[in-house]
PDB file of C-alpha atoms in Angstrom:
ATOM      1  CA  MET A1084      71.764 127.450  78.698  1.00  0.00           C
ATOM      2  CA  GLN A1085      69.939 127.389  75.377  1.00  0.00           C
ATOM      3  CA  LYS A1086      72.690 125.777  73.478  1.00  0.00           C
ATOM      4  CA  THR A1087      73.089 123.065  75.921  1.00  0.00           C
ATOM      5  CA  ASN A1088      69.371 122.252  75.673  1.00  0.00           C
ATOM      6  CA  LEU A1089      69.569 122.211  71.915  1.00  0.00           C
ATOM      7  CA  LYS A1090      72.536 119.779  71.976  1.00  0.00           C
ATOM      8  CA  GLN A1091      70.734 117.505  74.403  1.00  0.00           C
ATOM      9  CA  PHE A1092      67.756 117.498  72.173  1.00  0.00           C
ATOM     10  CA  VAL A1093      69.746 116.758  69.067  1.00  0.00           C
ATOM     11  CA  LEU A1094      71.589 113.942  70.784  1.00  0.00           C
ATOM     12  CA  LEU A1095      68.375 112.453  72.048  1.00  0.00           C
ATOM     13  CA  VAL A1096      66.757 112.513  68.478  1.00  0.00           C
ATOM     14  CA  CYS A1097      69.903 110.889  67.145  1.00  0.00           C
ATOM     15  CA  PHE A1098      69.881 108.112  69.643  1.00  0.00           C
ATOM     16  CA  THR A1099      66.119 107.610  69.190  1.00  0.00           C
ATOM     17  CA  LEU A1100      66.632 107.225  65.433  1.00  0.00           C
ATOM     18  CA  ILE A1101      69.577 104.876  65.707  1.00  0.00           C
ATOM     19  CA  ILE A1102      67.537 102.096  67.382  1.00  0.00           C
ATOM     20  CA  PRO A1103      65.045 101.534  64.570  1.00  0.00           C
ATOM     21  CA  TRP A1104      67.811 101.849  61.979  1.00  0.00           C
ATOM     22  CA  CYS A1105      69.893  99.187  63.681  1.00  0.00           C
ATOM     23  CA  SER A1106      66.770  97.068  63.883  1.00  0.00           C
ATOM     24  CA  ALA A1107      65.931  97.499  60.244  1.00  0.00           C
ATOM     25  CA  ASN A1108      69.491  96.564  59.223  1.00  0.00           C
ATOM     26  CA  SER A1109      69.304  93.363  61.209  1.00  0.00           C
ATOM     27  CA  LEU A1110      65.960  92.436  59.497  1.00  0.00           C
ATOM     28  CA  ILE A1111      67.622  93.009  56.062  1.00  0.00           C
ATOM     29  CA  GLU A1112      70.654  90.857  56.877  1.00  0.00           C
ATOM     30  CA  ASN A1113      68.599  87.975  58.394  1.00  0.00           C
ATOM     31  CA  ASP A1114      65.953  87.551  55.704  1.00  0.00           C
ATOM     32  CA  GLY A1115      67.849  84.459  54.227  1.00  0.00           C
ATOM     33  CA  TYR A1116      69.329  86.152  51.221  1.00  0.00           C
ATOM     34  CA  SER A1117      73.044  86.367  50.764  1.00  0.00           C
ATOM     35  CA  ASN A1118      74.510  88.418  47.911  1.00  0.00           C
ATOM     36  CA  ILE A1119      77.161  86.729  45.693  1.00  0.00           C
ATOM     37  CA  PRO A1120      79.892  89.093  44.504  1.00  0.00           C
ATOM     38  CA  VAL A1121      80.320  88.621  40.778  1.00  0.00           C
ATOM     39  CA  LYS A1122      83.952  88.865  39.737  1.00  0.00           C
ATOM     40  CA  GLU A1123      85.779  89.141  36.392  1.00  0.00           C
ATOM     41  CA  ALA A1124      87.346  85.937  35.146  1.00  0.00           C
ATOM     42  CA  HIS A1125      88.316  86.496  31.528  1.00  0.00           C
ATOM     43  CA  VAL A1126      87.199  89.935  30.230  1.00  0.00           C
ATOM     44  CA  GLN A1127      88.483  91.379  26.918  1.00  0.00           C
ATOM     45  CA  SER A1128      85.897  94.165  26.447  1.00  0.00           C
ATOM     46  CA  ILE A1129      84.233  96.711  28.630  1.00  0.00           C
ATOM     47  CA  PRO A1130      83.464  95.059  32.034  1.00  0.00           C
ATOM     48  CA  ARG A1131      79.812  94.288  32.567  1.00  0.00           C
ATOM     49  CA  GLY A1132      79.895  92.342  35.753  1.00  0.00           C
ATOM     50  CA  TYR A1133      77.778  95.179  37.413  1.00  0.00           C
ATOM     51  CA  SER A1134      74.917  94.015  35.259  1.00  0.00           C
ATOM     52  CA  ILE A1135      74.758  90.564  36.887  1.00  0.00           C
ATOM     53  CA  LEU A1136      73.217  90.354  40.293  1.00  0.00           C
ATOM     54  CA  ALA A1137      73.282  87.031  42.060  1.00  0.00           C
ATOM     55  CA  SER A1138      72.098  85.799  45.481  1.00  0.00           C
ATOM     56  CA  ILE A1139      71.473  82.566  47.459  1.00  0.00           C
ATOM     57  CA  ASN A1140      68.648  81.911  49.702  1.00  0.00           C
ATOM     58  CA  GLY A1141      68.754  78.398  51.247  1.00  0.00           C
ATOM     59  CA  HIS A1142      69.119  76.108  48.231  1.00  0.00           C
ATOM     60  CA  TYR A1143      67.919  78.606  45.655  1.00  0.00           C
ATOM     61  CA  LEU A1144      70.312  80.657  43.511  1.00  0.00           C
ATOM     62  CA  MET A1145      68.757  83.678  41.995  1.00  0.00           C
ATOM     63  CA  VAL A1146      70.261  85.627  39.199  1.00  0.00           C
ATOM     64  CA  THR A1147      69.133  88.926  37.576  1.00  0.00           C
ATOM     65  CA  PHE A1148      70.570  90.708  34.534  1.00  0.00           C
ATOM     66  CA  THR A1149      69.956  94.389  34.703  1.00  0.00           C
ATOM     67  CA  GLU A1150      70.647  94.999  31.091  1.00  0.00           C
ATOM     68  CA  ASN A1151      70.603  93.132  27.785  1.00  0.00           C
ATOM     69  CA  LEU A1152      73.942  91.182  27.547  1.00  0.00           C
ATOM     70  CA  GLY A1153      72.594  88.812  24.834  1.00  0.00           C
ATOM     71  CA  GLN A1154      72.464  85.098  25.255  1.00  0.00           C
ATOM     72  CA  VAL A1155      74.340  84.315  28.435  1.00  0.00           C
ATOM     73  CA  ALA A1156      75.663  80.770  29.345  1.00  0.00           C
ATOM     74  CA  VAL A1157      75.188  80.021  33.066  1.00  0.00           C
ATOM     75  CA  GLU A1158      77.082  77.056  34.517  1.00  0.00           C
ATOM     76  CA  VAL A1159      76.937  75.991  38.212  1.00  0.00           C
ATOM     77  CA  THR A1160      79.609  73.704  39.505  1.00  0.00           C
ATOM     78  CA  THR A1161      80.733  72.399  42.753  1.00  0.00           C
ATOM     79  CA  ALA A1162      83.781  74.091  44.119  1.00  0.00           C
ATOM     80  CA  LEU A1163      85.743  70.894  42.885  1.00  0.00           C
ATOM     81  CA  GLY A1164      84.478  71.319  39.424  1.00  0.00           C
ATOM     82  CA  GLY A1165      81.532  68.795  39.349  1.00  0.00           C
ATOM     83  CA  ALA A1166      78.669  69.956  37.044  1.00  0.00           C
ATOM     84  CA  VAL A1167      75.485  70.872  38.689  1.00  0.00           C
ATOM     85  CA  GLU A1168      73.502  72.883  36.221  1.00  0.00           C
ATOM     86  CA  CYS A1169      74.333  74.294  32.732  1.00  0.00           C
ATOM     87  CA  LEU A1170      71.825  76.452  30.765  1.00  0.00           C
ATOM     88  CA  SER A1171      71.594  79.478  28.546  1.00  0.00           C
ATOM     89  CA  ILE A1172      69.339  82.605  29.111  1.00  0.00           C
ATOM     90  CA  THR A1173      68.328  85.545  27.004  1.00  0.00           C
ATOM     91  CA  THR A1174      69.006  88.763  29.058  1.00  0.00           C
ATOM     92  CA  PRO A1175      67.822  90.931  30.587  1.00  0.00           C
ATOM     93  CA  ASN A1176      65.653  88.137  32.127  1.00  0.00           C
ATOM     94  CA  GLY A1177      66.381  86.554  35.439  1.00  0.00           C
ATOM     95  CA  LEU A1178      66.647  82.940  36.549  1.00  0.00           C
ATOM     96  CA  GLN A1179      66.334  80.755  39.586  1.00  0.00           C
ATOM     97  CA  ILE A1180      68.201  77.381  40.032  1.00  0.00           C
ATOM     98  CA  TYR A1181      67.678  74.831  42.846  1.00  0.00           C
ATOM     99  CA  ILE A1182      70.907  73.556  44.308  1.00  0.00           C
ATOM    100  CA  PRO A1183      70.046  70.205  45.841  1.00  0.00           C
ATOM    101  CA  ASN A1184      72.994  69.640  48.103  1.00  0.00           C
ATOM    102  CA  THR A1185      74.798  71.674  50.666  1.00  0.00           C
ATOM    103  CA  GLY A1186      78.434  72.635  49.901  1.00  0.00           C
ATOM    104  CA  ASP A1187      80.600  75.231  48.075  1.00  0.00           C
ATOM    105  CA  TYR A1188      79.712  76.152  44.542  1.00  0.00           C
ATOM    106  CA  ILE A1189      80.722  78.337  41.710  1.00  0.00           C
ATOM    107  CA  VAL A1190      78.445  80.091  39.065  1.00  0.00           C
ATOM    108  CA  THR A1191      80.115  81.195  35.853  1.00  0.00           C
ATOM    109  CA  PHE A1192      78.438  83.511  33.324  1.00  0.00           C
ATOM    110  CA  THR A1193      79.822  83.505  29.789  1.00  0.00           C
ATOM    111  CA  LEU A1194      78.669  86.418  27.532  1.00  0.00           C
ATOM    112  CA  PRO A1195      78.256  86.001  23.698  1.00  0.00           C
ATOM    113  CA  ASN A1196      81.614  87.840  23.249  1.00  0.00           C
ATOM    114  CA  GLY A1197      83.480  85.162  25.403  1.00  0.00           C
ATOM    115  CA  ASP A1198      83.871  87.408  28.555  1.00  0.00           C
ATOM    116  CA  GLU A1199      83.390  85.377  31.692  1.00  0.00           C
ATOM    117  CA  TYR A1200      82.305  86.259  35.244  1.00  0.00           C
ATOM    118  CA  TYR A1201      82.011  84.129  38.283  1.00  0.00           C
ATOM    119  CA  GLY A1202      80.617  84.098  41.756  1.00  0.00           C
ATOM    120  CA  GLU A1203      81.433  81.739  44.624  1.00  0.00           C
ATOM    121  CA  PHE A1204      78.752  80.785  47.116  1.00  0.00           C
ATOM    122  CA  THR A1205      77.869  78.254  49.877  1.00  0.00           C
ATOM    123  CA  VAL A1206      74.578  76.279  50.264  1.00  0.00           C
ATOM    124  CA  THR A1207      73.845  75.497  53.840  1.00  0.00           C
ATOM    125  CA  ASP A1208      70.783  73.956  55.516  1.00  0.00           C
TER     126      ASP A1208
END
């Protein structure tokens, strides 16, 4: 009889903890930010894409560099190739870019050694 009570207690605790955990996950997913996976385009040296974190929140593209990659060129284009923004940033700083129109976009990161990474994202209202 003791084992049954212990099993019921453990199950009750598990179910009780699942509810707040699920609620916390839904809050994290609904805060407006969407991560942008950064992929390799042309990489000739050691891959460094893990050092580039990008996300979109509404019309704002946020980029963070977690290590010093040197002077990185950042270019934002529409999915059809139209230029939106082109700039250069000294890492490991971050940046924020306002994307005025809704639609599909590509952000490209070019490192000083010529390695390129990119991420695809959509701006919605």
